[in-house]
Amino acid sequence: MQKSGTVFEAKNICSGNLVRNVSFHVRSGEVLGFAGLVGSGRTETMRAIFGADLMEKGEIIYLGQKVNFRTPKQAVKSGIGLLPEDRKRQGLVLEQPIRVNTTLAAVDKGKNKLGFIDAKKEKGFVKDILAQLSTKYNSTEDNASSLSGGNQQKVALSKWLAADCKVIILDEPTRGVDVGAKVEIYKNINDLAAQGVAIIMVSSEMPELIGMCDRVMVMRYGEVVGELRQGEITESNLIALEMGVA
């Protein structure tokens, strides 16, 4: 998909000691990567803009309007999703059914015109979303804990597809999954971008950043120290910026 206008822009975001004057933008249909060593502030930046941590300073422009998400609930309601780094503790409710995990951010999708849950409608909706991600499972009533790591990650991602998000933040989207599941998740990310979703992807894996991203922001000690565009996103350039020897 051809990239269109800016959907989300952060200006001089500050939060704690690891987010200092971070600025970036992401466009519809774009995959924007965030690189950096452990402790560079990548995850903390995402938590601040999502409302999970306090944003002490800065400005967020979303769909042309200035916003300030004080809680994740506000961000989700506006159409922004976050797939966290730790899927088992933060991305899923492991001892709840796959169905419940899929509709956590989109409960209304399973309701009838009177506002009551329609079990048949909800089940069909959940199956459709999971099919889009090629999720392998026995029953939507099985707990999320019964799935493999790759399929757990797909279920964690499914709730943001269900919520029709305009921006999805992916923090280490393929950590702890096998090669086959990685390939499928990459396809899912590309499909979302093709539908016009703006993707922000935090990753420690250089091949992932090189292969998936239109641009990469590199962070070090809480600050953005460089931006690489397609053709510039190489291991040597990433390492140089991450280590401060560029």
PDB file of C-alpha atoms in Angstrom:
ATOM      1  CA  MET A   1       0.000   0.000   0.000  1.00  0.00           C
ATOM      2  CA  GLN A   2       1.181   3.490  -0.788  1.00  0.00           C
ATOM      3  CA  LYS A   3       1.973   5.374   2.394  1.00  0.00           C
ATOM      4  CA  SER A   4      -0.391   8.259   3.068  1.00  0.00           C
ATOM      5  CA  GLY A   5      -0.601  10.988   5.685  1.00  0.00           C
ATOM      6  CA  THR A   6       0.773  11.054   9.206  1.00  0.00           C
ATOM      7  CA  VAL A   7      -1.527   9.261  11.651  1.00  0.00           C
ATOM      8  CA  PHE A   8       0.472   9.634  14.863  1.00  0.00           C
ATOM      9  CA  GLU A   9       3.156  12.114  15.898  1.00  0.00           C
ATOM     10  CA  ALA A  10       5.068  12.452  19.170  1.00  0.00           C
ATOM     11  CA  LYS A  11       6.921  15.679  19.945  1.00  0.00           C
ATOM     12  CA  ASN A  12       9.582  15.943  22.648  1.00  0.00           C
ATOM     13  CA  ILE A  13       8.135  13.192  24.850  1.00  0.00           C
ATOM     14  CA  CYS A  14       9.675  12.883  28.327  1.00  0.00           C
ATOM     15  CA  SER A  15       8.951  10.171  30.894  1.00  0.00           C
ATOM     16  CA  GLY A  16      11.214   9.154  33.767  1.00  0.00           C
ATOM     17  CA  ASN A  17      14.933   8.770  33.167  1.00  0.00           C
ATOM     18  CA  LEU A  18      14.710   6.709  29.970  1.00  0.00           C
ATOM     19  CA  VAL A  19      12.537   8.892  27.724  1.00  0.00           C
ATOM     20  CA  ARG A  20      14.071  12.267  26.952  1.00  0.00           C
ATOM     21  CA  ASN A  21      12.683  14.553  24.263  1.00  0.00           C
ATOM     22  CA  VAL A  22      11.675  11.717  21.937  1.00  0.00           C
ATOM     23  CA  SER A  23      10.067  12.827  18.684  1.00  0.00           C
ATOM     24  CA  PHE A  24       8.817  10.726  15.754  1.00  0.00           C
ATOM     25  CA  HIS A  25       5.879  10.261  13.404  1.00  0.00           C
ATOM     26  CA  VAL A  26       4.286   7.298  11.660  1.00  0.00           C
ATOM     27  CA  ARG A  27       2.090   7.276   8.575  1.00  0.00           C
ATOM     28  CA  SER A  28      -0.849   5.156   7.496  1.00  0.00           C
ATOM     29  CA  GLY A  29       0.399   1.871   6.046  1.00  0.00           C
ATOM     30  CA  GLU A  30       3.937   2.371   7.362  1.00  0.00           C
ATOM     31  CA  VAL A  31       6.026   0.065   9.552  1.00  0.00           C
ATOM     32  CA  LEU A  32       8.215   2.257  11.761  1.00  0.00           C
ATOM     33  CA  GLY A  33      10.892   0.396  13.707  1.00  0.00           C
ATOM     34  CA  PHE A  34      12.545   1.283  17.003  1.00  0.00           C
ATOM     35  CA  ALA A  35      16.044  -0.058  17.628  1.00  0.00           C
ATOM     36  CA  GLY A  36      18.404   0.285  20.576  1.00  0.00           C
ATOM     37  CA  LEU A  37      20.288  -1.651  23.207  1.00  0.00           C
ATOM     38  CA  VAL A  38      18.675  -2.814  26.448  1.00  0.00           C
ATOM     39  CA  GLY A  39      17.976   0.255  28.561  1.00  0.00           C
ATOM     40  CA  SER A  40      17.790   2.616  25.594  1.00  0.00           C
ATOM     41  CA  GLY A  41      14.223   3.630  26.441  1.00  0.00           C
ATOM     42  CA  ARG A  42      12.313   2.006  23.576  1.00  0.00           C
ATOM     43  CA  THR A  43       9.720   0.186  25.677  1.00  0.00           C
ATOM     44  CA  GLU A  44       9.416   3.096  28.099  1.00  0.00           C
ATOM     45  CA  THR A  45       8.638   5.428  25.199  1.00  0.00           C
ATOM     46  CA  MET A  46       5.833   3.157  24.004  1.00  0.00           C
ATOM     47  CA  ARG A  47       4.373   2.857  27.491  1.00  0.00           C
ATOM     48  CA  ALA A  48       4.381   6.643  27.896  1.00  0.00           C
ATOM     49  CA  ILE A  49       2.566   7.376  24.640  1.00  0.00           C
ATOM     50  CA  PHE A  50       0.065   4.565  25.354  1.00  0.00           C
ATOM     51  CA  GLY A  51      -0.804   5.981  28.770  1.00  0.00           C
ATOM     52  CA  ALA A  52       0.674   3.082  30.755  1.00  0.00           C
ATOM     53  CA  ASP A  53       3.354   5.377  32.254  1.00  0.00           C
ATOM     54  CA  LEU A  54       3.155   9.068  33.030  1.00  0.00           C
ATOM     55  CA  MET A  55       4.127  11.337  30.157  1.00  0.00           C
ATOM     56  CA  GLU A  56       5.762  14.201  32.025  1.00  0.00           C
ATOM     57  CA  LYS A  57       6.315  16.455  29.039  1.00  0.00           C
ATOM     58  CA  GLY A  58       5.645  16.582  25.326  1.00  0.00           C
ATOM     59  CA  GLU A  59       2.835  16.518  22.827  1.00  0.00           C
ATOM     60  CA  ILE A  60       0.991  13.823  20.901  1.00  0.00           C
ATOM     61  CA  ILE A  61      -0.888  14.537  17.679  1.00  0.00           C
ATOM     62  CA  TYR A  62      -3.223  11.733  16.662  1.00  0.00           C
ATOM     63  CA  LEU A  63      -5.363  11.976  13.530  1.00  0.00           C
ATOM     64  CA  GLY A  64      -4.649  15.690  13.438  1.00  0.00           C
ATOM     65  CA  GLN A  65      -5.752  16.349  17.024  1.00  0.00           C
ATOM     66  CA  LYS A  66      -3.690  16.961  20.140  1.00  0.00           C
ATOM     67  CA  VAL A  67      -4.297  14.170  22.676  1.00  0.00           C
ATOM     68  CA  ASN A  68      -2.934  13.045  26.030  1.00  0.00           C
ATOM     69  CA  PHE A  69      -3.669   9.470  26.984  1.00  0.00           C
ATOM     70  CA  ARG A  70      -3.562   9.268  30.776  1.00  0.00           C
ATOM     71  CA  THR A  71      -4.575   5.596  30.787  1.00  0.00           C
ATOM     72  CA  PRO A  72      -4.302   2.708  28.316  1.00  0.00           C
ATOM     73  CA  LYS A  73      -8.117   2.581  28.276  1.00  0.00           C
ATOM     74  CA  GLN A  74      -8.201   6.043  26.704  1.00  0.00           C
ATOM     75  CA  ALA A  75      -5.667   5.007  24.062  1.00  0.00           C
ATOM     76  CA  VAL A  76      -7.573   1.835  23.206  1.00  0.00           C
ATOM     77  CA  LYS A  77     -10.858   3.714  22.976  1.00  0.00           C
ATOM     78  CA  SER A  78      -9.214   6.050  20.456  1.00  0.00           C
ATOM     79  CA  GLY A  79      -7.989   3.183  18.275  1.00  0.00           C
ATOM     80  CA  ILE A  80      -4.445   2.566  19.487  1.00  0.00           C
ATOM     81  CA  GLY A  81      -3.254  -0.897  20.520  1.00  0.00           C
ATOM     82  CA  LEU A  82      -0.114  -2.126  22.276  1.00  0.00           C
ATOM     83  CA  LEU A  83       1.262  -5.656  22.045  1.00  0.00           C
ATOM     84  CA  PRO A  84       3.559  -5.670  25.101  1.00  0.00           C
ATOM     85  CA  GLU A  85       6.995  -7.225  25.375  1.00  0.00           C
ATOM     86  CA  ASP A  86       5.842  -9.733  28.021  1.00  0.00           C
ATOM     87  CA  ARG A  87       2.837 -11.435  26.459  1.00  0.00           C
ATOM     88  CA  LYS A  88       2.313 -13.899  29.324  1.00  0.00           C
ATOM     89  CA  ARG A  89       2.015 -11.227  32.014  1.00  0.00           C
ATOM     90  CA  GLN A  90       0.696  -8.245  30.088  1.00  0.00           C
ATOM     91  CA  GLY A  91      -0.541  -9.377  26.670  1.00  0.00           C
ATOM     92  CA  LEU A  92      -2.855 -12.239  27.638  1.00  0.00           C
ATOM     93  CA  VAL A  93      -5.088 -13.496  30.418  1.00  0.00           C
ATOM     94  CA  LEU A  94      -3.681 -17.006  30.219  1.00  0.00           C
ATOM     95  CA  GLU A  95      -6.320 -18.746  32.308  1.00  0.00           C
ATOM     96  CA  GLN A  96      -9.200 -17.276  30.318  1.00  0.00           C
ATOM     97  CA  PRO A  97     -10.597 -18.661  27.053  1.00  0.00           C
ATOM     98  CA  ILE A  98      -9.133 -17.695  23.700  1.00  0.00           C
ATOM     99  CA  ARG A  99     -12.532 -16.140  22.926  1.00  0.00           C
ATOM    100  CA  VAL A 100     -12.315 -13.792  25.909  1.00  0.00           C
ATOM    101  CA  ASN A 101      -8.740 -12.779  25.085  1.00  0.00           C
ATOM    102  CA  THR A 102      -9.691 -11.993  21.496  1.00  0.00           C
ATOM    103  CA  THR A 103     -12.599  -9.717  22.425  1.00  0.00           C
ATOM    104  CA  LEU A 104     -11.015  -7.955  25.428  1.00  0.00           C
ATOM    105  CA  ALA A 105     -10.713  -4.674  23.510  1.00  0.00           C
ATOM    106  CA  ALA A 106     -13.832  -5.120  21.395  1.00  0.00           C
ATOM    107  CA  VAL A 107     -16.594  -6.548  23.577  1.00  0.00           C
ATOM    108  CA  ASP A 108     -19.274  -4.685  21.608  1.00  0.00           C
ATOM    109  CA  LYS A 109     -18.498  -6.702  18.475  1.00  0.00           C
ATOM    110  CA  GLY A 110     -20.223  -9.709  20.033  1.00  0.00           C
ATOM    111  CA  LYS A 111     -23.365  -7.875  21.153  1.00  0.00           C
ATOM    112  CA  ASN A 112     -26.778  -7.807  19.509  1.00  0.00           C
ATOM    113  CA  LYS A 113     -28.871  -4.701  18.815  1.00  0.00           C
ATOM    114  CA  LEU A 114     -30.183  -4.718  22.378  1.00  0.00           C
ATOM    115  CA  GLY A 115     -26.681  -4.583  23.839  1.00  0.00           C
ATOM    116  CA  PHE A 116     -26.548  -8.182  25.056  1.00  0.00           C
ATOM    117  CA  ILE A 117     -23.820 -10.679  24.216  1.00  0.00           C
ATOM    118  CA  ASP A 118     -24.885 -12.849  21.286  1.00  0.00           C
ATOM    119  CA  ALA A 119     -22.877 -16.054  21.775  1.00  0.00           C
ATOM    120  CA  LYS A 120     -23.238 -17.200  18.154  1.00  0.00           C
ATOM    121  CA  LYS A 121     -22.287 -13.796  16.769  1.00  0.00           C
ATOM    122  CA  GLU A 122     -19.323 -13.496  19.145  1.00  0.00           C
ATOM    123  CA  LYS A 123     -18.033 -16.988  18.323  1.00  0.00           C
ATOM    124  CA  GLY A 124     -18.233 -16.320  14.591  1.00  0.00           C
ATOM    125  CA  PHE A 125     -16.477 -12.980  14.970  1.00  0.00           C
ATOM    126  CA  VAL A 126     -13.672 -14.529  17.030  1.00  0.00           C
ATOM    127  CA  LYS A 127     -13.154 -17.364  14.546  1.00  0.00           C
ATOM    128  CA  ASP A 128     -12.925 -14.892  11.665  1.00  0.00           C
ATOM    129  CA  ILE A 129     -10.280 -12.801  13.460  1.00  0.00           C
ATOM    130  CA  LEU A 130      -8.220 -15.850  14.436  1.00  0.00           C
ATOM    131  CA  ALA A 131      -8.417 -17.178  10.876  1.00  0.00           C
ATOM    132  CA  GLN A 132      -6.933 -13.918   9.578  1.00  0.00           C
ATOM    133  CA  LEU A 133      -3.856 -14.652  11.711  1.00  0.00           C
ATOM    134  CA  SER A 134      -3.727 -18.374  10.808  1.00  0.00           C
ATOM    135  CA  THR A 135      -4.059 -19.197  14.513  1.00  0.00           C
ATOM    136  CA  LYS A 136      -3.964 -22.894  15.411  1.00  0.00           C
ATOM    137  CA  TYR A 137      -6.266 -23.931  18.281  1.00  0.00           C
ATOM    138  CA  ASN A 138      -8.796 -26.628  19.161  1.00  0.00           C
ATOM    139  CA  SER A 139     -11.646 -24.570  20.579  1.00  0.00           C
ATOM    140  CA  THR A 140     -12.206 -20.884  21.257  1.00  0.00           C
ATOM    141  CA  GLU A 141     -13.214 -21.984  24.776  1.00  0.00           C
ATOM    142  CA  ASP A 142      -9.757 -23.438  25.505  1.00  0.00           C
ATOM    143  CA  ASN A 143      -7.633 -21.279  27.773  1.00  0.00           C
ATOM    144  CA  ALA A 144      -4.916 -19.199  26.108  1.00  0.00           C
ATOM    145  CA  SER A 145      -2.366 -21.108  28.216  1.00  0.00           C
ATOM    146  CA  SER A 146      -3.047 -24.237  26.127  1.00  0.00           C
ATOM    147  CA  LEU A 147      -1.496 -22.671  23.015  1.00  0.00           C
ATOM    148  CA  SER A 148       2.068 -22.692  21.733  1.00  0.00           C
ATOM    149  CA  GLY A 149       4.110 -19.515  22.119  1.00  0.00           C
ATOM    150  CA  GLY A 150       3.533 -18.461  18.518  1.00  0.00           C
ATOM    151  CA  ASN A 151      -0.222 -18.983  18.732  1.00  0.00           C
ATOM    152  CA  GLN A 152      -0.374 -17.167  22.063  1.00  0.00           C
ATOM    153  CA  GLN A 153       1.275 -14.215  20.353  1.00  0.00           C
ATOM    154  CA  LYS A 154      -1.287 -14.351  17.556  1.00  0.00           C
ATOM    155  CA  VAL A 155      -4.135 -14.302  20.081  1.00  0.00           C
ATOM    156  CA  ALA A 156      -2.500 -11.356  21.845  1.00  0.00           C
ATOM    157  CA  LEU A 157      -2.409  -9.584  18.469  1.00  0.00           C
ATOM    158  CA  SER A 158      -5.941 -10.676  17.554  1.00  0.00           C
ATOM    159  CA  LYS A 159      -7.572  -8.365  20.089  1.00  0.00           C
ATOM    160  CA  TRP A 160      -6.137  -5.351  18.292  1.00  0.00           C
ATOM    161  CA  LEU A 161      -7.428  -6.612  14.946  1.00  0.00           C
ATOM    162  CA  ALA A 162     -10.797  -7.066  16.614  1.00  0.00           C
ATOM    163  CA  ALA A 163     -10.691  -3.477  17.882  1.00  0.00           C
ATOM    164  CA  ASP A 164     -10.034  -2.012  14.396  1.00  0.00           C
ATOM    165  CA  CYS A 165      -6.997  -0.071  15.607  1.00  0.00           C
ATOM    166  CA  LYS A 166      -5.528   2.665  13.440  1.00  0.00           C
ATOM    167  CA  VAL A 167      -2.152   2.436  15.202  1.00  0.00           C
ATOM    168  CA  ILE A 168      -0.661  -0.769  16.639  1.00  0.00           C
ATOM    169  CA  ILE A 169       2.517  -0.754  18.723  1.00  0.00           C
ATOM    170  CA  LEU A 170       4.364  -4.091  18.667  1.00  0.00           C
ATOM    171  CA  ASP A 171       7.033  -4.546  21.336  1.00  0.00           C
ATOM    172  CA  GLU A 172       9.268  -7.509  20.421  1.00  0.00           C
ATOM    173  CA  PRO A 173       6.488  -9.155  18.355  1.00  0.00           C
ATOM    174  CA  THR A 174       8.351 -12.407  17.631  1.00  0.00           C
ATOM    175  CA  ARG A 175      10.243 -12.962  20.878  1.00  0.00           C
ATOM    176  CA  GLY A 176      10.052 -16.556  22.041  1.00  0.00           C
ATOM    177  CA  VAL A 177       8.307 -17.980  18.965  1.00  0.00           C
ATOM    178  CA  ASP A 178       9.611 -20.499  16.452  1.00  0.00           C
ATOM    179  CA  VAL A 179      10.729 -19.699  12.907  1.00  0.00           C
ATOM    180  CA  GLY A 180       7.460 -20.804  11.313  1.00  0.00           C
ATOM    181  CA  ALA A 181       5.392 -18.608  13.629  1.00  0.00           C
ATOM    182  CA  LYS A 182       7.752 -15.681  12.981  1.00  0.00           C
ATOM    183  CA  VAL A 183       7.123 -15.875   9.252  1.00  0.00           C
ATOM    184  CA  GLU A 184       3.359 -15.933   9.829  1.00  0.00           C
ATOM    185  CA  ILE A 185       3.532 -12.975  12.218  1.00  0.00           C
ATOM    186  CA  TYR A 186       5.569 -11.007   9.660  1.00  0.00           C
ATOM    187  CA  LYS A 187       2.848 -11.706   7.093  1.00  0.00           C
ATOM    188  CA  ASN A 188       0.226 -10.509   9.587  1.00  0.00           C
ATOM    189  CA  ILE A 189       2.140  -7.275  10.129  1.00  0.00           C
ATOM    190  CA  ASN A 190       2.463  -6.689   6.383  1.00  0.00           C
ATOM    191  CA  ASP A 191      -1.253  -7.397   5.917  1.00  0.00           C
ATOM    192  CA  LEU A 192      -2.139  -4.846   8.604  1.00  0.00           C
ATOM    193  CA  ALA A 193       0.076  -2.229   6.965  1.00  0.00           C
ATOM    194  CA  ALA A 194      -1.511  -3.007   3.590  1.00  0.00           C
ATOM    195  CA  GLN A 195      -4.898  -2.253   5.180  1.00  0.00           C
ATOM    196  CA  GLY A 196      -3.620   1.181   6.206  1.00  0.00           C
ATOM    197  CA  VAL A 197      -2.790   0.489   9.857  1.00  0.00           C
ATOM    198  CA  ALA A 198       0.206   2.459  11.135  1.00  0.00           C
ATOM    199  CA  ILE A 199       2.626   0.003  12.763  1.00  0.00           C
ATOM    200  CA  ILE A 200       5.272   0.911  15.356  1.00  0.00           C
ATOM    201  CA  MET A 201       7.598  -2.049  15.953  1.00  0.00           C
ATOM    202  CA  VAL A 202      10.168  -2.273  18.734  1.00  0.00           C
ATOM    203  CA  SER A 203      12.672  -5.036  18.061  1.00  0.00           C
ATOM    204  CA  SER A 204      16.084  -6.220  19.229  1.00  0.00           C
ATOM    205  CA  GLU A 205      16.471  -8.396  16.136  1.00  0.00           C
ATOM    206  CA  MET A 206      18.332  -6.595  13.364  1.00  0.00           C
ATOM    207  CA  PRO A 207      17.187  -8.911  10.529  1.00  0.00           C
ATOM    208  CA  GLU A 208      13.612  -8.207  11.628  1.00  0.00           C
ATOM    209  CA  LEU A 209      14.127  -4.443  11.480  1.00  0.00           C
ATOM    210  CA  ILE A 210      15.953  -4.646   8.152  1.00  0.00           C
ATOM    211  CA  GLY A 211      13.357  -6.897   6.551  1.00  0.00           C
ATOM    212  CA  MET A 212      10.158  -5.354   7.897  1.00  0.00           C
ATOM    213  CA  CYS A 213      10.590  -1.619   8.377  1.00  0.00           C
ATOM    214  CA  ASP A 214      10.139   1.389   6.117  1.00  0.00           C
ATOM    215  CA  ARG A 215      12.113   3.514   8.593  1.00  0.00           C
ATOM    216  CA  VAL A 216      13.919   2.837  11.872  1.00  0.00           C
ATOM    217  CA  MET A 217      14.400   5.223  14.793  1.00  0.00           C
ATOM    218  CA  VAL A 218      17.479   4.359  16.865  1.00  0.00           C
ATOM    219  CA  MET A 219      17.524   5.173  20.598  1.00  0.00           C
ATOM    220  CA  ARG A 220      20.398   5.403  23.067  1.00  0.00           C
ATOM    221  CA  TYR A 221      20.219   6.505  26.718  1.00  0.00           C
ATOM    222  CA  GLY A 222      16.608   7.621  26.357  1.00  0.00           C
ATOM    223  CA  GLU A 223      17.078   9.741  23.256  1.00  0.00           C
ATOM    224  CA  VAL A 224      16.568   9.270  19.520  1.00  0.00           C
ATOM    225  CA  VAL A 225      20.061   9.411  18.032  1.00  0.00           C
ATOM    226  CA  GLY A 226      19.263   8.681  14.418  1.00  0.00           C
ATOM    227  CA  GLU A 227      16.725   7.760  11.768  1.00  0.00           C
ATOM    228  CA  LEU A 228      17.421   5.239   9.018  1.00  0.00           C
ATOM    229  CA  ARG A 229      15.352   4.934   5.864  1.00  0.00           C
ATOM    230  CA  GLN A 230      15.056   2.029   3.430  1.00  0.00           C
ATOM    231  CA  GLY A 231      18.432   1.439   1.867  1.00  0.00           C
ATOM    232  CA  GLU A 232      20.156   2.775   5.004  1.00  0.00           C
ATOM    233  CA  ILE A 233      18.790   0.113   7.388  1.00  0.00           C
ATOM    234  CA  THR A 234      21.822  -2.157   7.673  1.00  0.00           C
ATOM    235  CA  GLU A 235      23.451  -3.983  10.583  1.00  0.00           C
ATOM    236  CA  SER A 236      26.499  -1.747  10.450  1.00  0.00           C
ATOM    237  CA  ASN A 237      24.434   1.457  10.534  1.00  0.00           C
ATOM    238  CA  LEU A 238      22.232   0.147  13.335  1.00  0.00           C
ATOM    239  CA  ILE A 239      25.219  -0.945  15.436  1.00  0.00           C
ATOM    240  CA  ALA A 240      27.032   2.338  14.879  1.00  0.00           C
ATOM    241  CA  LEU A 241      24.076   4.389  16.100  1.00  0.00           C
ATOM    242  CA  GLU A 242      23.246   2.054  18.986  1.00  0.00           C
ATOM    243  CA  MET A 243      26.858   2.116  20.221  1.00  0.00           C
ATOM    244  CA  GLY A 244      27.348   5.846  19.612  1.00  0.00           C
ATOM    245  CA  VAL A 245      30.148   5.477  17.092  1.00  0.00           C
ATOM    246  CA  ALA A 246      28.293   6.778  14.021  1.00  0.00           C
TER     247      ALA A 246
END
